[in-house]
mmCIF file of C-alpha atoms in Angstrom:
data_model
loop_
_atom_site.group_PDB
_atom_site.id
_atom_site.type_symbol
_atom_site.label_atom_id
_atom_site.label_comp_id
_atom_site.label_asym_id
_atom_site.label_seq_id
_atom_site.Cartn_x
_atom_site.Cartn_y
_atom_site.Cartn_z
ATOM 1 C CA UNK A 508 75.422 210.737 151.089
ATOM 2 C CA UNK A 509 76.305 208.553 148.143
ATOM 3 C CA UNK A 510 77.049 210.786 145.202
ATOM 4 C CA UNK A 511 77.592 214.446 145.605
ATOM 5 C CA UNK A 512 78.384 215.026 141.929
ATOM 6 C CA UNK A 513 75.882 217.493 140.571
ATOM 7 C CA UNK A 514 74.085 216.113 137.598
ATOM 8 C CA UNK A 515 72.120 218.933 136.112
ATOM 9 C CA UNK A 516 69.237 216.661 135.204
ATOM 10 C CA UNK A 517 69.174 214.672 138.431
ATOM 11 C CA UNK A 518 67.123 215.930 141.351
ATOM 12 C CA UNK A 519 68.703 216.041 144.791
ATOM 13 C CA UNK A 520 68.788 212.396 145.843
ATOM 14 C CA UNK A 521 67.341 210.679 148.897
ATOM 15 C CA UNK A 522 69.324 211.184 152.080
ATOM 16 C CA UNK A 523 70.254 214.762 151.244
ATOM 17 C CA UNK A 524 69.160 217.386 153.758
ATOM 18 C CA UNK A 525 66.381 219.332 152.049
ATOM 19 C CA UNK A 526 67.644 222.811 151.104
ATOM 20 C CA UNK A 527 65.961 225.616 153.026
ATOM 21 C CA UNK A 528 62.812 227.112 151.592
ATOM 22 C CA UNK A 529 62.059 230.809 151.737
ATOM 23 C CA UNK A 530 59.461 231.591 149.109
ATOM 24 C CA UNK A 531 56.208 233.514 149.083
ATOM 25 C CA UNK A 532 52.939 231.599 148.851
ATOM 26 C CA UNK A 533 50.807 234.733 148.785
ATOM 27 C CA UNK A 534 51.440 238.473 148.577
ATOM 28 C CA UNK A 535 51.983 238.618 152.339
ATOM 29 C CA UNK A 536 52.990 235.151 153.432
ATOM 30 C CA UNK A 537 56.245 233.237 153.075
ATOM 31 C CA UNK A 538 56.928 229.563 153.365
ATOM 32 C CA UNK A 539 59.779 227.870 155.190
ATOM 33 C CA UNK A 540 60.824 224.278 155.559
ATOM 34 C CA UNK A 541 60.729 224.554 159.357
ATOM 35 C CA UNK A 542 56.959 224.933 159.204
ATOM 36 C CA UNK A 543 56.758 221.315 158.120
ATOM 37 C CA UNK A 544 59.084 219.741 160.665
ATOM 38 C CA UNK A 545 57.464 216.696 162.169
ATOM 39 C CA UNK A 546 55.393 215.822 159.130
ATOM 40 C CA UNK A 547 56.240 214.581 155.653
ATOM 41 C CA UNK A 548 56.189 217.248 152.958
ATOM 42 C CA UNK A 549 55.506 216.680 149.270
ATOM 43 C CA UNK A 550 56.983 219.266 146.909
ATOM 44 C CA UNK A 551 55.421 219.298 143.465
ATOM 45 C CA UNK A 552 57.628 221.297 141.091
ATOM 46 C CA UNK A 553 55.852 222.086 137.825
ATOM 47 C CA UNK A 554 56.987 224.236 134.907
ATOM 48 C CA UNK A 555 54.227 226.842 134.790
ATOM 49 C CA UNK A 556 50.756 227.837 135.909
ATOM 50 C CA UNK A 557 48.108 227.341 133.209
ATOM 51 C CA UNK A 558 49.962 224.950 130.924
ATOM 52 C CA UNK A 559 47.729 221.938 130.257
ATOM 53 C CA UNK A 560 49.806 219.074 131.684
ATOM 54 C CA UNK A 561 50.624 221.022 134.834
ATOM 55 C CA UNK A 562 46.993 221.713 135.412
ATOM 56 C CA UNK A 563 46.093 218.066 135.103
ATOM 57 C CA UNK A 564 48.919 217.141 137.405
ATOM 58 C CA UNK A 565 47.862 219.651 140.033
ATOM 59 C CA UNK A 566 44.204 218.650 139.643
ATOM 60 C CA UNK A 567 45.182 215.115 140.531
ATOM 61 C CA UNK A 568 47.181 216.188 143.594
ATOM 62 C CA UNK A 569 44.356 218.516 144.542
ATOM 63 C CA UNK A 570 41.899 215.649 144.348
ATOM 64 C CA UNK A 571 44.199 213.556 146.511
ATOM 65 C CA UNK A 572 44.627 216.096 149.318
ATOM 66 C CA UNK A 573 42.382 214.087 151.671
ATOM 67 C CA UNK A 574 44.539 211.043 150.996
ATOM 68 C CA UNK A 575 47.724 212.987 151.737
ATOM 69 C CA UNK A 576 46.111 214.283 154.882
ATOM 70 C CA UNK A 577 45.322 210.722 155.914
ATOM 71 C CA UNK A 578 49.027 209.969 155.544
ATOM 72 C CA UNK A 579 49.840 213.044 157.596
ATOM 73 C CA UNK A 580 51.597 214.760 154.697
ATOM 74 C CA UNK A 581 51.423 218.333 153.420
ATOM 75 C CA UNK A 582 51.583 219.234 149.739
ATOM 76 C CA UNK A 583 53.099 222.367 148.236
ATOM 77 C CA UNK A 584 53.264 223.210 144.530
ATOM 78 C CA UNK A 585 56.253 225.183 143.219
ATOM 79 C CA UNK A 586 56.805 227.029 139.946
ATOM 80 C CA UNK A 587 58.585 230.177 138.817
ATOM 81 C CA UNK A 588 55.343 232.097 138.411
ATOM 82 C CA UNK A 589 54.632 235.113 140.615
ATOM 83 C CA UNK A 590 52.251 235.065 143.568
ATOM 84 C CA UNK A 591 49.495 236.948 141.753
ATOM 85 C CA UNK A 592 49.626 234.483 138.919
ATOM 86 C CA UNK A 593 49.513 231.603 141.403
ATOM 87 C CA UNK A 594 46.544 233.190 143.098
ATOM 88 C CA UNK A 595 44.539 233.556 139.903
ATOM 89 C CA UNK A 596 45.488 230.038 138.822
ATOM 90 C CA UNK A 597 44.505 228.489 142.155
ATOM 91 C CA UNK A 598 41.206 230.332 142.206
ATOM 92 C CA UNK A 599 40.329 229.386 138.640
ATOM 93 C CA UNK A 600 41.140 225.706 139.176
ATOM 94 C CA UNK A 601 39.841 225.389 142.717
ATOM 95 C CA UNK A 602 43.256 224.305 144.017
ATOM 96 C CA UNK A 603 43.449 223.975 147.779
ATOM 97 C CA UNK A 604 47.174 223.407 148.188
ATOM 98 C CA UNK A 605 49.742 226.127 148.762
ATOM 99 C CA UNK A 606 51.618 227.267 145.669
ATOM 100 C CA UNK A 607 55.079 228.649 146.344
ATOM 101 C CA UNK A 608 56.484 231.236 143.998
ATOM 102 C CA UNK A 609 60.072 230.723 142.852
ATOM 103 C CA UNK A 610 59.945 233.993 140.946
ATOM 104 C CA UNK A 611 62.440 236.162 142.807
ATOM 105 C CA UNK A 612 65.301 235.527 142.793
ATOM 106 C CA UNK A 613 64.122 233.511 139.872
ATOM 107 C CA UNK A 614 64.562 229.768 140.169
ATOM 108 C CA UNK A 615 66.561 229.948 143.420
ATOM 109 C CA UNK A 616 64.528 227.212 145.069
ATOM 110 C CA UNK A 617 64.440 225.039 141.963
ATOM 111 C CA UNK A 618 68.206 225.409 141.584
ATOM 112 C CA UNK A 619 68.762 224.393 145.193
ATOM 113 C CA UNK A 620 66.823 221.183 144.509
ATOM 114 C CA UNK A 621 68.639 220.654 141.180
ATOM 115 C CA UNK A 622 65.504 220.946 139.122
ATOM 116 C CA UNK A 623 65.933 224.286 137.350
ATOM 117 C CA UNK A 624 66.175 224.304 133.561
ATOM 118 C CA UNK A 625 68.585 227.096 132.795
ATOM 119 C CA UNK A 626 67.824 227.064 129.079
ATOM 120 C CA UNK A 627 64.086 227.320 129.519
ATOM 121 C CA UNK A 628 63.867 229.491 132.617
ATOM 122 C CA UNK A 629 61.404 227.135 134.286
ATOM 123 C CA UNK A 630 61.684 224.275 136.737
ATOM 124 C CA UNK A 631 61.435 220.622 135.881
ATOM 125 C CA UNK A 632 58.354 218.571 136.510
ATOM 126 C CA UNK A 633 59.743 217.054 139.693
ATOM 127 C CA UNK A 634 58.463 215.465 142.867
ATOM 128 C CA UNK A 635 60.096 215.334 146.282
ATOM 129 C CA UNK A 636 59.033 213.656 149.479
ATOM 130 C CA UNK A 637 60.783 215.229 152.465
ATOM 131 C CA UNK A 638 60.767 213.333 155.727
ATOM 132 C CA UNK A 639 59.611 214.796 159.056
ATOM 133 C CA UNK A 640 63.200 215.682 159.947
ATOM 134 C CA UNK A 641 63.830 217.627 156.787
ATOM 135 C CA UNK A 642 65.720 215.095 154.751
ATOM 136 C CA UNK A 643 64.850 214.128 151.185
ATOM 137 C CA UNK A 644 63.291 210.678 151.249
ATOM 138 C CA UNK A 645 62.354 210.276 147.588
ATOM 139 C CA UNK A 646 62.722 212.328 144.448
ATOM 140 C CA UNK A 647 61.725 211.973 140.843
ATOM 141 C CA UNK A 648 61.920 214.024 137.658
ATOM 142 C CA UNK A 649 59.387 213.358 134.952
ATOM 143 C CA UNK A 650 59.784 214.260 131.293
ATOM 144 C CA UNK A 651 58.338 217.778 130.866
ATOM 145 C CA UNK A 652 55.308 216.684 128.890
ATOM 146 C CA UNK A 653 54.455 213.673 131.038
ATOM 147 C CA UNK A 654 52.177 213.951 134.030
ATOM 148 C CA UNK A 655 53.988 211.791 136.611
ATOM 149 C CA UNK A 656 50.833 210.816 138.477
ATOM 150 C CA UNK A 657 50.830 210.308 142.219
ATOM 151 C CA UNK A 658 51.633 206.628 142.596
ATOM 152 C CA UNK A 659 55.344 207.194 143.207
ATOM 153 C CA UNK A 660 54.662 209.800 145.889
ATOM 154 C CA UNK A 661 52.043 207.655 147.619
ATOM 155 C CA UNK A 662 54.305 204.604 147.565
ATOM 156 C CA UNK A 663 57.121 206.679 149.066
ATOM 157 C CA UNK A 664 54.865 208.158 151.735
ATOM 158 C CA UNK A 665 53.645 204.734 152.732
ATOM 159 C CA UNK A 666 57.201 203.484 153.040
ATOM 160 C CA UNK A 667 58.100 206.590 154.973
ATOM 161 C CA UNK A 668 55.215 206.482 157.403
ATOM 162 C CA UNK A 669 55.544 202.711 157.690
ATOM 163 C CA UNK A 670 59.259 202.740 158.393
ATOM 164 C CA UNK A 671 59.984 206.088 159.896
ATOM 165 C CA UNK A 672 58.402 205.577 163.271
ATOM 166 C CA UNK A 673 60.103 202.224 163.869
ATOM 167 C CA UNK A 674 63.491 202.788 162.267
ATOM 168 C CA UNK A 675 65.398 205.448 164.135
ATOM 169 C CA UNK A 676 65.894 208.144 161.521
ATOM 170 C CA UNK A 677 69.437 207.540 160.285
ATOM 171 C CA UNK A 678 68.877 208.412 156.643
ATOM 172 C CA UNK A 679 67.515 205.001 155.693
ATOM 173 C CA UNK A 680 66.694 206.412 152.327
ATOM 174 C CA UNK A 681 65.451 204.087 149.709
ATOM 175 C CA UNK A 682 66.746 205.125 146.358
ATOM 176 C CA UNK A 683 63.930 204.672 143.937
ATOM 177 C CA UNK A 684 64.688 203.548 140.445
ATOM 178 C CA UNK A 685 62.682 205.839 138.206
ATOM 179 C CA UNK A 686 59.221 204.403 138.231
ATOM 180 C CA UNK B 1010 54.733 203.426 136.551
ATOM 181 C CA UNK B 1011 51.552 202.482 134.859
ATOM 182 C CA UNK B 1012 50.990 198.841 135.471
ATOM 183 C CA UNK B 1013 47.500 197.934 136.457
ATOM 184 C CA UNK B 1014 47.707 197.004 140.129
ATOM 185 C CA UNK B 1015 44.102 196.004 140.640
ATOM 186 C CA UNK B 1016 43.379 192.870 138.630
ATOM 187 C CA UNK B 1017 40.175 192.716 136.648
ATOM 188 C CA UNK B 1018 37.646 190.757 138.643
ATOM 189 C CA UNK B 1019 34.051 190.136 139.491
ATOM 190 C CA UNK B 1020 33.678 193.612 140.954
ATOM 191 C CA UNK B 1021 34.260 195.156 137.545
ATOM 192 C CA UNK B 1022 31.894 196.411 134.897
ATOM 193 C CA UNK B 1023 32.880 194.566 131.781
ATOM 194 C CA UNK B 1024 31.839 193.846 128.248
ATOM 195 C CA UNK B 1025 33.186 190.895 126.312
ATOM 196 C CA UNK B 1026 34.050 187.293 127.060
ATOM 197 C CA UNK B 1027 36.380 186.371 129.939
ATOM 198 C CA UNK B 1028 38.385 184.319 127.453
ATOM 199 C CA UNK B 1029 39.213 187.334 125.283
ATOM 200 C CA UNK B 1030 42.873 187.603 124.354
ATOM 201 C CA UNK B 1031 42.844 191.309 125.111
ATOM 202 C CA UNK B 1032 41.668 193.205 128.149
ATOM 203 C CA UNK B 1033 41.179 196.917 127.736
ATOM 204 C CA UNK B 1034 40.619 198.905 130.930
ATOM 205 C CA UNK B 1035 39.492 202.518 131.004
ATOM 206 C CA UNK B 1036 39.566 204.796 134.027
ATOM 207 C CA UNK B 1037 37.013 207.462 133.174
ATOM 208 C CA UNK B 1038 35.135 210.488 134.455
ATOM 209 C CA UNK B 1039 31.634 211.133 133.095
ATOM 210 C CA UNK B 1040 32.113 214.885 133.053
ATOM 211 C CA UNK B 1041 35.571 214.898 131.469
ATOM 212 C CA UNK B 1042 35.376 216.117 127.868
ATOM 213 C CA UNK B 1043 38.317 213.936 126.814
ATOM 214 C CA UNK B 1044 36.509 210.894 128.169
ATOM 215 C CA UNK B 1045 33.449 212.074 126.267
ATOM 216 C CA UNK B 1046 35.482 212.116 123.071
ATOM 217 C CA UNK B 1047 37.057 208.758 123.927
ATOM 218 C CA UNK B 1048 33.613 207.225 124.471
ATOM 219 C CA UNK B 1049 32.834 207.339 120.745
ATOM 220 C CA UNK B 1050 36.256 205.982 119.862
ATOM 221 C CA UNK B 1051 35.992 203.120 122.335
ATOM 222 C CA UNK B 1052 32.586 202.225 120.859
ATOM 223 C CA UNK B 1053 34.209 201.893 117.442
ATOM 224 C CA UNK B 1054 36.964 199.777 118.931
ATOM 225 C CA UNK B 1055 34.446 197.474 120.616
ATOM 226 C CA UNK B 1056 32.493 197.080 117.380
ATOM 227 C CA UNK B 1057 35.648 196.279 115.430
ATOM 228 C CA UNK B 1058 37.167 193.868 117.947
ATOM 229 C CA UNK B 1059 34.069 191.883 118.851
ATOM 230 C CA UNK B 1060 34.805 188.821 120.967
ATOM 231 C CA UNK B 1061 38.552 189.336 120.854
ATOM 232 C CA UNK B 1062 38.324 192.084 123.433
ATOM 233 C CA UNK B 1063 37.150 192.444 126.994
ATOM 234 C CA UNK B 1064 36.464 196.060 127.972
ATOM 235 C CA UNK B 1065 36.390 197.247 131.578
ATOM 236 C CA UNK B 1066 35.205 200.631 132.826
ATOM 237 C CA UNK B 1067 36.397 201.962 136.188
ATOM 238 C CA UNK B 1068 35.584 205.282 137.819
ATOM 239 C CA UNK B 1069 38.104 208.083 138.038
ATOM 240 C CA UNK B 1070 36.066 211.181 138.898
ATOM 241 C CA UNK B 1071 38.147 214.320 139.354
ATOM 242 C CA UNK B 1072 35.575 215.934 141.573
ATOM 243 C CA UNK B 1073 37.486 219.134 142.279
ATOM 244 C CA UNK B 1074 37.666 219.884 138.568
ATOM 245 C CA UNK B 1075 34.310 218.346 137.644
ATOM 246 C CA UNK B 1076 31.583 219.086 140.161
ATOM 247 C CA UNK B 1077 29.059 216.657 138.612
ATOM 248 C CA UNK B 1078 31.452 213.767 138.035
ATOM 249 C CA UNK B 1079 30.873 212.014 141.343
ATOM 250 C CA UNK B 1080 27.087 212.103 141.251
ATOM 251 C CA UNK B 1081 27.173 210.862 137.663
ATOM 252 C CA UNK B 1082 29.380 207.959 138.731
ATOM 253 C CA UNK B 1083 26.978 207.260 141.590
ATOM 254 C CA UNK B 1084 24.091 207.235 139.123
ATOM 255 C CA UNK B 1085 25.914 204.674 136.992
ATOM 256 C CA UNK B 1086 26.408 202.492 140.064
ATOM 257 C CA UNK B 1087 22.805 202.928 141.164
ATOM 258 C CA UNK B 1088 21.725 201.808 137.691
ATOM 259 C CA UNK B 1089 24.139 198.892 137.975
ATOM 260 C CA UNK B 1090 22.378 197.814 141.147
ATOM 261 C CA UNK B 1091 19.342 197.373 138.905
ATOM 262 C CA UNK B 1092 21.303 195.654 136.170
ATOM 263 C CA UNK B 1093 21.557 198.642 133.816
ATOM 264 C CA UNK B 1094 25.097 199.952 134.164
ATOM 265 C CA UNK B 1095 26.005 200.134 130.497
ATOM 266 C CA UNK B 1096 22.749 201.797 129.484
ATOM 267 C CA UNK B 1097 23.336 204.498 132.088
ATOM 268 C CA UNK B 1098 26.989 204.760 131.063
ATOM 269 C CA UNK B 1099 25.803 205.456 127.511
ATOM 270 C CA UNK B 1100 23.233 208.054 128.592
ATOM 271 C CA UNK B 1101 25.779 209.864 130.752
ATOM 272 C CA UNK B 1102 28.426 210.076 128.059
ATOM 273 C CA UNK B 1103 25.924 211.052 125.405
ATOM 274 C CA UNK B 1104 24.569 213.819 127.633
ATOM 275 C CA UNK B 1105 27.707 215.061 129.336
ATOM 276 C CA UNK B 1106 26.448 218.613 129.462
ATOM 277 C CA UNK B 1107 23.522 217.605 131.692
ATOM 278 C CA UNK B 1108 24.655 215.678 134.756
ATOM 279 C CA UNK B 1109 22.711 217.590 137.400
ATOM 280 C CA UNK B 1110 20.497 215.659 139.811
ATOM 281 C CA UNK B 1111 17.322 216.265 137.856
ATOM 282 C CA UNK B 1112 18.860 215.011 134.623
ATOM 283 C CA UNK B 1113 20.156 211.899 136.371
ATOM 284 C CA UNK B 1114 16.646 211.132 137.580
ATOM 285 C CA UNK B 1115 15.345 211.665 134.051
ATOM 286 C CA UNK B 1116 17.878 209.141 132.691
ATOM 287 C CA UNK B 1117 16.839 206.654 135.340
ATOM 288 C CA UNK B 1118 13.230 207.131 134.275
ATOM 289 C CA UNK B 1119 14.194 206.583 130.649
ATOM 290 C CA UNK B 1120 15.699 203.264 131.700
ATOM 291 C CA UNK B 1121 12.546 202.438 133.588
ATOM 292 C CA UNK B 1122 14.425 201.935 136.850
ATOM 293 C CA UNK B 1123 12.779 201.594 140.242
ATOM 294 C CA UNK B 1124 12.843 205.316 140.979
ATOM 295 C CA UNK B 1125 12.450 205.091 144.736
ATOM 296 C CA UNK B 1126 15.421 202.809 145.011
ATOM 297 C CA UNK B 1127 17.517 204.815 142.557
ATOM 298 C CA UNK B 1128 16.867 208.114 144.362
ATOM 299 C CA UNK B 1129 17.589 206.520 147.730
ATOM 300 C CA UNK B 1130 20.863 204.997 146.524
ATOM 301 C CA UNK B 1131 21.936 208.435 145.341
ATOM 302 C CA UNK B 1132 20.875 210.361 148.422
ATOM 303 C CA UNK B 1133 22.463 207.832 150.759
ATOM 304 C CA UNK B 1134 25.637 207.785 148.626
ATOM 305 C CA UNK B 1135 25.496 204.053 148.747
ATOM 306 C CA UNK B 1136 28.203 203.578 146.108
ATOM 307 C CA UNK B 1137 30.560 206.379 147.042
ATOM 308 C CA UNK B 1138 33.060 204.034 148.678
ATOM 309 C CA UNK B 1139 33.153 201.739 145.701
ATOM 310 C CA UNK B 1140 33.811 204.687 143.398
ATOM 311 C CA UNK B 1141 36.584 205.965 145.685
ATOM 312 C CA UNK B 1142 38.119 202.489 145.608
ATOM 313 C CA UNK B 1143 38.133 202.504 141.818
ATOM 314 C CA UNK B 1144 39.721 205.949 141.897
ATOM 315 C CA UNK B 1145 42.456 205.073 144.372
ATOM 316 C CA UNK B 1146 43.197 201.843 142.521
ATOM 317 C CA UNK B 1147 43.695 203.954 139.413
ATOM 318 C CA UNK B 1148 45.937 206.426 141.227
ATOM 319 C CA UNK B 1149 48.090 203.599 142.572
ATOM 320 C CA UNK B 1150 48.352 202.171 139.075
ATOM 321 C CA UNK B 1151 49.731 205.479 137.841
ATOM 322 C CA UNK B 1152 46.601 206.951 136.259
ATOM 323 C CA UNK B 1153 47.368 210.648 136.169
ATOM 324 C CA UNK B 1154 44.407 211.994 134.260
ATOM 325 C CA UNK B 1155 41.412 210.860 132.283
ATOM 326 C CA UNK B 1156 40.833 208.841 130.286
ATOM 327 C CA UNK B 1157 43.443 206.415 131.619
ATOM 328 C CA UNK B 1158 43.838 203.255 129.559
ATOM 329 C CA UNK B 1159 45.476 199.891 130.186
ATOM 330 C CA UNK B 1160 45.904 197.180 127.587
ATOM 331 C CA UNK B 1161 46.523 193.787 129.150
ATOM 332 C CA UNK B 1162 47.622 195.498 132.323
ATOM 333 C CA UNK B 1163 50.062 197.891 130.707
ATOM 334 C CA UNK B 1164 49.419 201.630 130.733
ATOM 335 C CA UNK B 1165 48.611 203.047 127.299
ATOM 336 C CA UNK B 1166 49.511 206.712 126.975
ATOM 337 C CA UNK B 1167 49.052 207.123 123.241
ATOM 338 C CA UNK B 1168 46.402 208.726 121.115
ATOM 339 C CA UNK B 1169 42.937 207.342 121.861
ATOM 340 C CA UNK B 1170 41.414 207.648 118.412
ATOM 341 C CA UNK B 1171 39.874 204.374 117.239
ATOM 342 C CA UNK B 1172 42.458 203.855 114.467
ATOM 343 C CA UNK B 1173 45.336 204.377 116.903
ATOM 344 C CA UNK B 1174 43.815 202.070 119.501
ATOM 345 C CA UNK B 1175 43.004 199.435 116.905
ATOM 346 C CA UNK B 1176 46.488 199.482 115.491
ATOM 347 C CA UNK B 1177 47.873 198.752 118.943
ATOM 348 C CA UNK B 1178 45.221 196.212 119.852
ATOM 349 C CA UNK B 1179 45.462 194.386 116.544
ATOM 350 C CA UNK B 1180 49.126 195.033 116.084
ATOM 351 C CA UNK B 1181 50.508 192.337 118.304
ATOM 352 C CA UNK B 1182 52.864 193.478 121.008
ATOM 353 C CA UNK B 1183 50.453 194.037 123.838
ATOM 354 C CA UNK B 1184 51.827 191.400 126.185
ATOM 355 C CA UNK B 1185 49.910 188.580 127.740
ATOM 356 C CA UNK B 1186 47.172 189.125 130.270
ATOM 357 C CA UNK B 1187 48.602 188.989 133.773
ATOM 358 C CA UNK B 1188 45.278 187.974 135.231
ATOM 359 C CA UNK B 1189 42.789 185.364 134.192
#
């Protein structure tokens, strides 16, 4: 794919095979990328449970779950909090999406997607759309304090579901200029 | 991000003349406390701007976070069907702590609405689709939380106190309306 130079503040770009996922989503359940083969996956990286912007951001994605379902996509939140923290957070906020814990080894998943902030020990506020074959289709990093909204993800999903079935795979990734 | 994708049109609830130089759109949720705070600020803005401003309210209920937000939005629409949207809008924001079904009926009574029709519109969820359309239009325009503001089609992410809003609205660089 185009540029393989690692920019610490750039998320893995479109066209890149999505790095494997092996992270717990509950005390006794782990998540893997293979589970999502055949359907688009939206990864919502957010810095921490409970912090106000994150909660708004997840509330919005939570509200939009029926819309994502209509587009055939699954949504998973990711932060470096532990599973028990995730559980309490999800219960308190009525979140219905899975929250993956990138707590141990800390930040491994975020690092693999180039969205870990070494200085802060948390992940970026980043969004990824992964295509049904496990390749990154769209990615975006938002400034920490800015809720990125869901328009970029929905636009990407529509392009993906509109184009993917007709175009034979082939990494026809559309690089999105930051919205 | 954050350009208004759904132009202001006849489907909208609006205050102010169509010829106004400025169009100010709010995506709001009747149960959201920030929207409740913004309500008073927007009122001051409207009073100060007079005919220079056209104000539009669109629904953005975050129903998972705010269990009464959708029925409150439906009540506003049901009142609209009887020509009383803004009166209901005022009652809802001034009584944010009481948006249960019984309170909504009480507000409708206060406004002297046709109660049979109002109750039926609510129970049949006659305006649910319209509210969802407002919401999705907001999402696609980059609204990420409430209140979500647009000034002449451009997302406004700043402070929503009346002085801050007025300084932007009166300050000049707000672009030209991209719709008529």
